[in-house]
Tab-separated table of C-alpha atoms in Angstrom:
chain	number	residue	atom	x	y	z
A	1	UNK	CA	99.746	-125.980	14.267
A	2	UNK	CA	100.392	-122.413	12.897
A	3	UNK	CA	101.826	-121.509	16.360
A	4	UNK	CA	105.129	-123.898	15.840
A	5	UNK	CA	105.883	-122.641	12.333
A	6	UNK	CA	105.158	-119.006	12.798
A	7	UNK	CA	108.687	-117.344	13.511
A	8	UNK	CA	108.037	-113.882	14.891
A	9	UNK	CA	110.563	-110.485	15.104
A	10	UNK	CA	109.810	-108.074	17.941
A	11	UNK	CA	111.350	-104.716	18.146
A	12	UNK	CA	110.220	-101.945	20.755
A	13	UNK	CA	111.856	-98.758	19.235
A	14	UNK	CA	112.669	-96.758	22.207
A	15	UNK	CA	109.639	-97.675	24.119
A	16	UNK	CA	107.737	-94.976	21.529
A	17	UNK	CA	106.884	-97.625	18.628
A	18	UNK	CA	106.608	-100.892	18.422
A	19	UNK	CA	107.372	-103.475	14.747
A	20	UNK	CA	105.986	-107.048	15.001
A	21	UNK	CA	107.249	-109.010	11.405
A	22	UNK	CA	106.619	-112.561	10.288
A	23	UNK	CA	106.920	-114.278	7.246
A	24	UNK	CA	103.578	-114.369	5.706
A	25	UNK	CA	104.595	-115.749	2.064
A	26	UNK	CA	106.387	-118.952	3.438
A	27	UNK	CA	103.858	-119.776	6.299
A	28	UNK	CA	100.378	-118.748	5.135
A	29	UNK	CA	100.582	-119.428	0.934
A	30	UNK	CA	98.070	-117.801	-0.899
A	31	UNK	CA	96.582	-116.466	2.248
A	32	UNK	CA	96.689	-112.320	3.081
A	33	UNK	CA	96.636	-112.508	6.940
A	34	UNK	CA	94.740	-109.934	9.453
A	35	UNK	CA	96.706	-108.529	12.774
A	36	UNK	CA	95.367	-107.125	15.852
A	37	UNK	CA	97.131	-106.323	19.440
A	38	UNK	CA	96.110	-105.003	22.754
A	39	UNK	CA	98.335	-103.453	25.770
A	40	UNK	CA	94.909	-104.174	28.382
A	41	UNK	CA	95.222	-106.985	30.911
A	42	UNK	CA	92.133	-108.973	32.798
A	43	UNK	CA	88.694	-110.148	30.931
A	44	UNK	CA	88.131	-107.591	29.329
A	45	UNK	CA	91.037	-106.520	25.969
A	46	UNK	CA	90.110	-104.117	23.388
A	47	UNK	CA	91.788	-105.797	20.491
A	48	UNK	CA	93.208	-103.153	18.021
A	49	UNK	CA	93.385	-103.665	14.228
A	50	UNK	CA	96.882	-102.776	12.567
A	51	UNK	CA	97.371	-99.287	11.295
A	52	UNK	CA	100.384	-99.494	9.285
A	53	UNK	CA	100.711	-103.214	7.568
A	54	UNK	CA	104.311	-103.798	6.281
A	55	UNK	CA	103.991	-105.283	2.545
A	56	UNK	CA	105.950	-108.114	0.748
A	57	UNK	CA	104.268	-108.589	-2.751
A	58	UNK	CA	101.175	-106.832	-1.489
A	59	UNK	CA	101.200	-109.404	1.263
A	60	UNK	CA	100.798	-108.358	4.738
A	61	UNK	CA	103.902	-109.611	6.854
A	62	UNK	CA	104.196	-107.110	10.044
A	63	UNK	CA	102.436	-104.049	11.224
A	64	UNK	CA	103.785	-101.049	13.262
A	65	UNK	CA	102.177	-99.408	15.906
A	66	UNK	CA	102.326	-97.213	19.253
A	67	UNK	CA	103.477	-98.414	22.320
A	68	UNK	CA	101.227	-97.869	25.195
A	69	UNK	CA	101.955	-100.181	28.288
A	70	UNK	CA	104.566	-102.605	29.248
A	71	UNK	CA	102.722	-105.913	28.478
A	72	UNK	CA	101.665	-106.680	24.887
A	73	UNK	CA	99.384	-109.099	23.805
A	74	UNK	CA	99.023	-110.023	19.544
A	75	UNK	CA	96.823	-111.883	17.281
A	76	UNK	CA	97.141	-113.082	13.565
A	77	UNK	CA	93.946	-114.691	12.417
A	78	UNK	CA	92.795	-115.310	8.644
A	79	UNK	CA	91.899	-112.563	6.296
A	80	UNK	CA	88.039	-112.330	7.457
A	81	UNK	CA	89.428	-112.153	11.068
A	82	UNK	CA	86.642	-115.187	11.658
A	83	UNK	CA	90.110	-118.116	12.468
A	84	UNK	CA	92.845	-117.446	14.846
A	85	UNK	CA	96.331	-118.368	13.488
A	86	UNK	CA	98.723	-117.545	16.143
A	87	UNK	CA	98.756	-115.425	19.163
A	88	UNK	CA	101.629	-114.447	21.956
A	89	UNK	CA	101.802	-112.845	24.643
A	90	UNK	CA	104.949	-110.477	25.914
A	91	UNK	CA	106.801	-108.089	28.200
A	92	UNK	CA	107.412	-104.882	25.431
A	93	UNK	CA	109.971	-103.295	28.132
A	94	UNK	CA	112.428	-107.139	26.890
A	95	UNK	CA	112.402	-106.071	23.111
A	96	UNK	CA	113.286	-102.283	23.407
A	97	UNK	CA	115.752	-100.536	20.668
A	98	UNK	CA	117.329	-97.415	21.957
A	99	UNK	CA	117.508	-94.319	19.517
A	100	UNK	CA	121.604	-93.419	19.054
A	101	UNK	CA	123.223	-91.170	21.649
A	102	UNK	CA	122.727	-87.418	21.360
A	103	UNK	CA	125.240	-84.621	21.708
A	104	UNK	CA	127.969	-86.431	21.683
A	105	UNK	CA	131.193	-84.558	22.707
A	106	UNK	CA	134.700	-85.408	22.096
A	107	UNK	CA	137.720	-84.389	24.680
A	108	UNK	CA	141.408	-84.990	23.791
A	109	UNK	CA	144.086	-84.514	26.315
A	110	UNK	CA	147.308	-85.743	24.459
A	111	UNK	CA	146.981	-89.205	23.500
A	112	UNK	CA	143.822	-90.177	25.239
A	113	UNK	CA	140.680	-89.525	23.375
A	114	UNK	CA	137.218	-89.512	26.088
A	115	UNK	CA	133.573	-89.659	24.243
A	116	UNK	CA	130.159	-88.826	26.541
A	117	UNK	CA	126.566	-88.171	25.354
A	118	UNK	CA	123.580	-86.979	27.174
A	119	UNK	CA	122.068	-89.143	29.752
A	120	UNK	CA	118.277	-90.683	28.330
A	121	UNK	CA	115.862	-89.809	30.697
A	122	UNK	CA	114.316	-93.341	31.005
A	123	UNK	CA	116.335	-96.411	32.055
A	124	UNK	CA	119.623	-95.220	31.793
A	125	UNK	CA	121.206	-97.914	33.974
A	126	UNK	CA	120.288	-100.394	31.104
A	127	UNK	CA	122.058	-98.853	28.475
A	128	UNK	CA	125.893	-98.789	27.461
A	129	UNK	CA	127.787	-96.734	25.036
A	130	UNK	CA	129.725	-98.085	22.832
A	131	UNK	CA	132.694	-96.201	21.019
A	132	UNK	CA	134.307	-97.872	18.286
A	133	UNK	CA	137.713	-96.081	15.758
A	134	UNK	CA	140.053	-97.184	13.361
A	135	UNK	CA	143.102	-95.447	11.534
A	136	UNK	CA	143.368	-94.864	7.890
A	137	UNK	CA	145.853	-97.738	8.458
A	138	UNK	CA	143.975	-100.006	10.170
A	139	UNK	CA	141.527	-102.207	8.626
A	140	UNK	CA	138.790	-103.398	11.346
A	141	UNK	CA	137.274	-100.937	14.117
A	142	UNK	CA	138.893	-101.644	17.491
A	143	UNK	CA	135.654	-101.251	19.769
A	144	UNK	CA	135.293	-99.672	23.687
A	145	UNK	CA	132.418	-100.500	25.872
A	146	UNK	CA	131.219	-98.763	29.205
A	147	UNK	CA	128.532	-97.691	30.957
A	148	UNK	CA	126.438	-94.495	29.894
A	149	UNK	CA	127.555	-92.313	29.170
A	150	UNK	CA	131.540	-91.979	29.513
A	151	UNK	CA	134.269	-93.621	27.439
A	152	UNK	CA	137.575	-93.423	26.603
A	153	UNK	CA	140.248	-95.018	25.693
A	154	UNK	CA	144.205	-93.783	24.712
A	155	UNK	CA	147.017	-94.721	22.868
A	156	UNK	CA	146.001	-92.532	19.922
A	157	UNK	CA	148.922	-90.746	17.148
A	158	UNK	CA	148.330	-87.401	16.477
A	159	UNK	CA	149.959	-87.921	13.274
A	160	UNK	CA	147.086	-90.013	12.171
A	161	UNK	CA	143.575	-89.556	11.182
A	162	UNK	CA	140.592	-91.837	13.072
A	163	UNK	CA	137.317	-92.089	12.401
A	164	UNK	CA	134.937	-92.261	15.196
A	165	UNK	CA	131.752	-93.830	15.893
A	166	UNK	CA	129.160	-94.589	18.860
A	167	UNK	CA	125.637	-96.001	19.840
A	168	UNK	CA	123.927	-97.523	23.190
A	169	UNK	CA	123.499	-101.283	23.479
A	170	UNK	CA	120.868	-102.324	25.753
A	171	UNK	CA	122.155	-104.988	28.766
A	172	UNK	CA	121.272	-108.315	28.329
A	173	UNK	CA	119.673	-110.533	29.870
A	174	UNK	CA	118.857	-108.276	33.395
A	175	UNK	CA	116.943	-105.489	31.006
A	176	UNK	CA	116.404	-106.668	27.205
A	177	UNK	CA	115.989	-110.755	25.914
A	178	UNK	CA	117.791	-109.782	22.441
A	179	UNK	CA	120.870	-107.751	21.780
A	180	UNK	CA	119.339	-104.964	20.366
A	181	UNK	CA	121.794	-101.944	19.969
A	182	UNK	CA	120.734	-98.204	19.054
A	183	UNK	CA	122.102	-96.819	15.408
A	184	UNK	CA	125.285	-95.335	14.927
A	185	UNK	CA	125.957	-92.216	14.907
A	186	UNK	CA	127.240	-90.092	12.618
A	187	UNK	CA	130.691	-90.703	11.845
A	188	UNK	CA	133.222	-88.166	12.363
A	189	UNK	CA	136.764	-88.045	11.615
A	190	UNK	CA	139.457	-86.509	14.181
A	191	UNK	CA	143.474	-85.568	13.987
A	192	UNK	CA	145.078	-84.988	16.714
A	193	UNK	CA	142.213	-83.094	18.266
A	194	UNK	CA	141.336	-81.460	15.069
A	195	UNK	CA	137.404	-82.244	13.763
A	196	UNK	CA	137.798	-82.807	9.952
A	197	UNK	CA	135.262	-83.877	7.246
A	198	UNK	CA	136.949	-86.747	6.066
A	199	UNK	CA	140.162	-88.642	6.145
A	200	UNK	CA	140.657	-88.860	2.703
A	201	UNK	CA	142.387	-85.507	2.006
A	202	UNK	CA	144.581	-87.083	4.668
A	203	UNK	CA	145.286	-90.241	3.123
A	204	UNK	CA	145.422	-88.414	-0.618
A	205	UNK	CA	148.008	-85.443	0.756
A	206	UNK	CA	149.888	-88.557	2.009
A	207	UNK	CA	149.759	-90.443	-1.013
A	208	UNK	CA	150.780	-87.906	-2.930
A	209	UNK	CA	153.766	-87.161	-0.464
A	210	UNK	CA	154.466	-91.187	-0.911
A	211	UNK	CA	154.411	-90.397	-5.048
A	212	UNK	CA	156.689	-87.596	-5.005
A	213	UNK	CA	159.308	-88.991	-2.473
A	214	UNK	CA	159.149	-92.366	-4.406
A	215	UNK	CA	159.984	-90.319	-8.264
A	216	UNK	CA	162.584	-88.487	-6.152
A	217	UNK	CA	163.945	-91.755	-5.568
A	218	UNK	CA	163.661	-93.308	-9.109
A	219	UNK	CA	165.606	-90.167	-10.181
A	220	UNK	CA	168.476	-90.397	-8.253
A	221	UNK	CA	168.573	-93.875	-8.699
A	222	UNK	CA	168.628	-93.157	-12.356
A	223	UNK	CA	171.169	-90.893	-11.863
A	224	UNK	CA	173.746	-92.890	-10.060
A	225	UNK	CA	173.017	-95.770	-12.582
A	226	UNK	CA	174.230	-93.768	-14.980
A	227	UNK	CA	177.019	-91.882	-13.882
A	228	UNK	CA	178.460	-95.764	-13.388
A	229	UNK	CA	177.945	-96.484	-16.606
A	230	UNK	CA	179.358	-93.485	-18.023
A	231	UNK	CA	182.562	-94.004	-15.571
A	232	UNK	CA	182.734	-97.587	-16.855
A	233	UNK	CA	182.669	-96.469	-20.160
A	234	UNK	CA	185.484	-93.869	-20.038
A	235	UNK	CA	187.677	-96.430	-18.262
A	236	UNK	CA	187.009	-98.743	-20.919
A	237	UNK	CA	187.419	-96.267	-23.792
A	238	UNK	CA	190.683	-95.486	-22.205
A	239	UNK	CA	192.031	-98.358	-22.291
A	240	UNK	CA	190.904	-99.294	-25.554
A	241	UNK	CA	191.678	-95.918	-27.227
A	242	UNK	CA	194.650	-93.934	-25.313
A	243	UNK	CA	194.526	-90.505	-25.337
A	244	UNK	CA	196.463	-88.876	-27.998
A	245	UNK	CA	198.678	-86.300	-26.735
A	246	UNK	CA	197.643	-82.582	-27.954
A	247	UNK	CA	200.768	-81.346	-29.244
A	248	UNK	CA	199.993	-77.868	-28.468
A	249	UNK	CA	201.639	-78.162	-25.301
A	250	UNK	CA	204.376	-80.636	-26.104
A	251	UNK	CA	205.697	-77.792	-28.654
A	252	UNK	CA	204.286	-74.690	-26.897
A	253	UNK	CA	208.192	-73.022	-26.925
A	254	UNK	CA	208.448	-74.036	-30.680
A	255	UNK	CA	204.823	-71.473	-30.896
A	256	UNK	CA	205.783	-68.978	-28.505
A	257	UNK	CA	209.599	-68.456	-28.499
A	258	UNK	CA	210.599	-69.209	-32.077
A	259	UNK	CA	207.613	-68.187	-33.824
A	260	UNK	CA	207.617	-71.664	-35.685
A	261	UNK	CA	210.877	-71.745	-36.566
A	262	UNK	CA	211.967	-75.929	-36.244
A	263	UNK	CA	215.809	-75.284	-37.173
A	264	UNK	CA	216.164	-72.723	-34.267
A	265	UNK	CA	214.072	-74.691	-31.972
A	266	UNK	CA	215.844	-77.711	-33.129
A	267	UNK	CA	219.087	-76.369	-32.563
A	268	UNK	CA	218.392	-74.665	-29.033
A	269	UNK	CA	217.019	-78.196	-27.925
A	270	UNK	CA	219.380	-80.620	-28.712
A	271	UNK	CA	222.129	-77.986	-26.857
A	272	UNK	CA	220.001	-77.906	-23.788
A	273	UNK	CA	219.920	-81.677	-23.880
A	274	UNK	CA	223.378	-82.157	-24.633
A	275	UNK	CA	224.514	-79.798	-22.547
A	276	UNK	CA	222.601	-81.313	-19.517
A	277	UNK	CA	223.809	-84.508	-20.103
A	278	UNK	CA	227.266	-83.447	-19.841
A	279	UNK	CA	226.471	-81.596	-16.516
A	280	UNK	CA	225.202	-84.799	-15.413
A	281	UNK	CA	227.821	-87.001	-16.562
A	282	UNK	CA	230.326	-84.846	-16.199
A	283	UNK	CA	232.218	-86.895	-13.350
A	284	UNK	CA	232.067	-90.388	-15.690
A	285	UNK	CA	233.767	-88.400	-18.483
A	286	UNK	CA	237.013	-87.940	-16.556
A	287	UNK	CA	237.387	-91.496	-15.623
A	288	UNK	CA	237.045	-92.539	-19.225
A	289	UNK	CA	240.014	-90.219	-19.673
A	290	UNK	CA	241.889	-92.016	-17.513
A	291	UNK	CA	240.733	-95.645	-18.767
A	292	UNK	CA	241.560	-94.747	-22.603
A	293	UNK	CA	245.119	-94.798	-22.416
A	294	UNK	CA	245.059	-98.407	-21.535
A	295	UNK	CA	242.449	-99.488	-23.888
A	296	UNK	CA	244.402	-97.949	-26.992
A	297	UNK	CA	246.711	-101.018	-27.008
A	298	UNK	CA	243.637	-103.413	-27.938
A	299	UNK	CA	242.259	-101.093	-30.437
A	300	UNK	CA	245.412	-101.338	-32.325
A	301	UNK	CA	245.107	-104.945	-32.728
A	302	UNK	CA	241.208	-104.514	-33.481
A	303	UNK	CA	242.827	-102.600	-36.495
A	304	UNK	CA	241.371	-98.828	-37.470
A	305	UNK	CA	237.792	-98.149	-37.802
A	306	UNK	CA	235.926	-95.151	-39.155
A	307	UNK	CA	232.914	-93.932	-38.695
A	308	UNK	CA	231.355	-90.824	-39.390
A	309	UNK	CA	228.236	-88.927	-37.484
A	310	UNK	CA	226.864	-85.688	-38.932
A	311	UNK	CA	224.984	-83.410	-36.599
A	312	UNK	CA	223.620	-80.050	-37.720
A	313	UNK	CA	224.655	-77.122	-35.868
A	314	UNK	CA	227.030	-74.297	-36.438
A	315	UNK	CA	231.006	-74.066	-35.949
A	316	UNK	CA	231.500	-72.591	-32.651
A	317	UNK	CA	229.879	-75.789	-30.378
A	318	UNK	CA	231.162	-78.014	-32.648
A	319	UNK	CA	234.140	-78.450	-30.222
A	320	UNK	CA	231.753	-78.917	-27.624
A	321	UNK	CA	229.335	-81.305	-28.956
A	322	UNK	CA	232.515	-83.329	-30.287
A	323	UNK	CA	233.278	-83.672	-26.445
A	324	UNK	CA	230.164	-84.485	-25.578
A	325	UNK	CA	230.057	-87.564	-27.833
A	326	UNK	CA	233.210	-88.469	-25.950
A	327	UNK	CA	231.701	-88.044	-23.013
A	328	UNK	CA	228.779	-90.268	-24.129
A	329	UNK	CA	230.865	-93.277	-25.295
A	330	UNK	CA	231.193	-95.595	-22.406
A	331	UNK	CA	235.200	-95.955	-21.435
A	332	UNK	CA	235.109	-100.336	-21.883
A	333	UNK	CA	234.063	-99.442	-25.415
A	334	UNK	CA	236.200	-95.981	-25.950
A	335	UNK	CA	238.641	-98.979	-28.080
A	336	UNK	CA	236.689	-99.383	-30.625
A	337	UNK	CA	235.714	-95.927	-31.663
A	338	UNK	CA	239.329	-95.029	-32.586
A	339	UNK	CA	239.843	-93.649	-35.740
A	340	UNK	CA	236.128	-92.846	-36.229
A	341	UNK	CA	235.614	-89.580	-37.550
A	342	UNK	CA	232.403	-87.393	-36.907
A	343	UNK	CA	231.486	-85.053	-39.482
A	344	UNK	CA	229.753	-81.814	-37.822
A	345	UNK	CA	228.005	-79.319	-40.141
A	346	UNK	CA	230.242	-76.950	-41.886
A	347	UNK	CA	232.293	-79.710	-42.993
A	348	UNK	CA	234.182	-80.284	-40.086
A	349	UNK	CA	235.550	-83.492	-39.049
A	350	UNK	CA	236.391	-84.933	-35.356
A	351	UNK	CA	238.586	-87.842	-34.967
A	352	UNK	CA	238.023	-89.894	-31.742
């Protein structure tokens, strides 16, 4: 009855040493169990005690041992050895674990990336190496399979950094009955043909690159924000708050040609005004000349009116200012301004 609850791992490490594990705790309770194997065929076995027991709670459950011929046989009896418990019989070339692939060389040629170990020098056509890689951007291994010992595969950026790992996995079912595969070995780490220690200065130099670029953003970002704002807010303020005019330019002459006189400033710039406003309406005076003779007959029913305007300025362009204000008086309305007087400075008097 032992035989049907007894659940047995095999493992043939490279054809050198052989494991056999069970679990002694959940079959045989409260019961340290004995092992013995032999690799002899026929009548007559030489059974061989276990020299290295394999210990769960100071309980034996496997042993390891040498392996010596292709055909195994085992036996677990009690802890006197006097009751057989369970015994099996097997093919040690099915169960074999191959060590990991040694010398393994890497050859880039642009994007194509080809991995190749030594050849093992026993049952070579049974064995398959396996190369898997990933990216620091990629999250599961992508895996390539052939037979030892050549593989490749392409497709690879040289801006990127892969890691790189292989082992041999043993055909099933023409050489092995479980999928036993050899370790890995050790990983190594590749850019663009260039052997590194590790990708992580990779992935931190481009981290920090991803920092720096991203402040660099923020900042200008910022900036722009706020030159807006600031252009929002003078347009506002502006319109709010008009600009007072500085009035060091609207009376620079006043500062630089009279010395701060006002009187003489005063009196230079109503004479450039008047006098340009007689050059410019010059041609209108003439035909209220001619108009005012026949307008004089309504202003003498409109009776006399006077009026008198005082300007400042000195005798000699009083004449000439008098005509200007002639010139200024519209000749439909030159009617009724007769009679008014205009009282210049000095006393004098001109009667339209």
């Amino acid at each position: 009855g032992w035989e049907d609850a007894i659940n047995t791992t095999i493992i043939n490490f490279n054809n050198e040493k052989m494991q056999i594990t069970w679990a002694g705790r959940e079959v045989f309770h409260n019961e340290n169990v004995s092992f013995s194997y032999t690799f002899d065929e026929g009548k007559h076995k030489v059974w061989k005690p276990c020299p290295t027991y394999l210990l769960d709670h100071n309980y034996n459950t496997g042993c390891l041992f040498k392996t010596e011929g292709p055909t195994l046989a085992i036996s677990i009896r009690n802890s006197n050895g006097s009751e057989e418990l369970f015994s099996k019989k097997l093919k040690s070339d099915f169960y074999i674990k191959p060590n990991p692939p040694e010398n393994v060389t890497f050859f880039w040629k642009e994007d194509t990336v080809t991995v190749s170990c030594n050849r093992p020098e026993r049952a070579a056509k049974c064995l398959k190496l396996e190369l898997q890689y990933k990216s620091t951007f990629d999250k599961e291994w992508q895996s390539r399979t052939s037979r030892c010992c050549r593989v490749g595969d392409q497709g690879f950026d040289s801006r990127k950094c892969y890691s790189f790992r292989v082992r041999l996995k043993r055909l099933v079912p023409y050489c092995n009955v479980v999928h036993y595969s050899s370790d890995w070995e050790a990983e190594t780490f590749w850019m663009n043909g260039t052997l590194l220690d590790s990708c992580d200065d990779h992935r931190t130099s481009q981290s920090n690159t991803v920092i720096v670029l991203s402040c660099l953003l923020a900042v200008l970002l910022m900036m722009l924000i706020l030159l807006i704002l600031l252009c929002k807010q003078q347009r506002l303020q502006m319109s709010v708050m008009p600009a007072v005019p500085d009035p060091k330019y609207i009376f620079a002459d006043l500062l630089s040609d009279h010395n701060g006189n006002f009187q003489e400033w005063l009196d230079k710039t109503d004479h450039v005004v008047l006098q340009t406003k007689l050059e410019y309406e010059e041609p209108e005076c003439i035909t209220e000349a001619e108009s005012q003779q026949e307008d004089e007959k309504n202003s003498d029913k409109q009776g006399p009116l006077e009026k008198i305007f005082a300007f400042s300025g000195t005798a000699e362009n009083s004449d000439l200012k008098a005509a200007q204000i002639a010139c200024l008086i519209p000749a439909s309305n030159i009617a009724s301004f007769a009679g008014f007087h205009i009282l210049m400075n000095d006393d004098i008097y001109v009667t339209l």
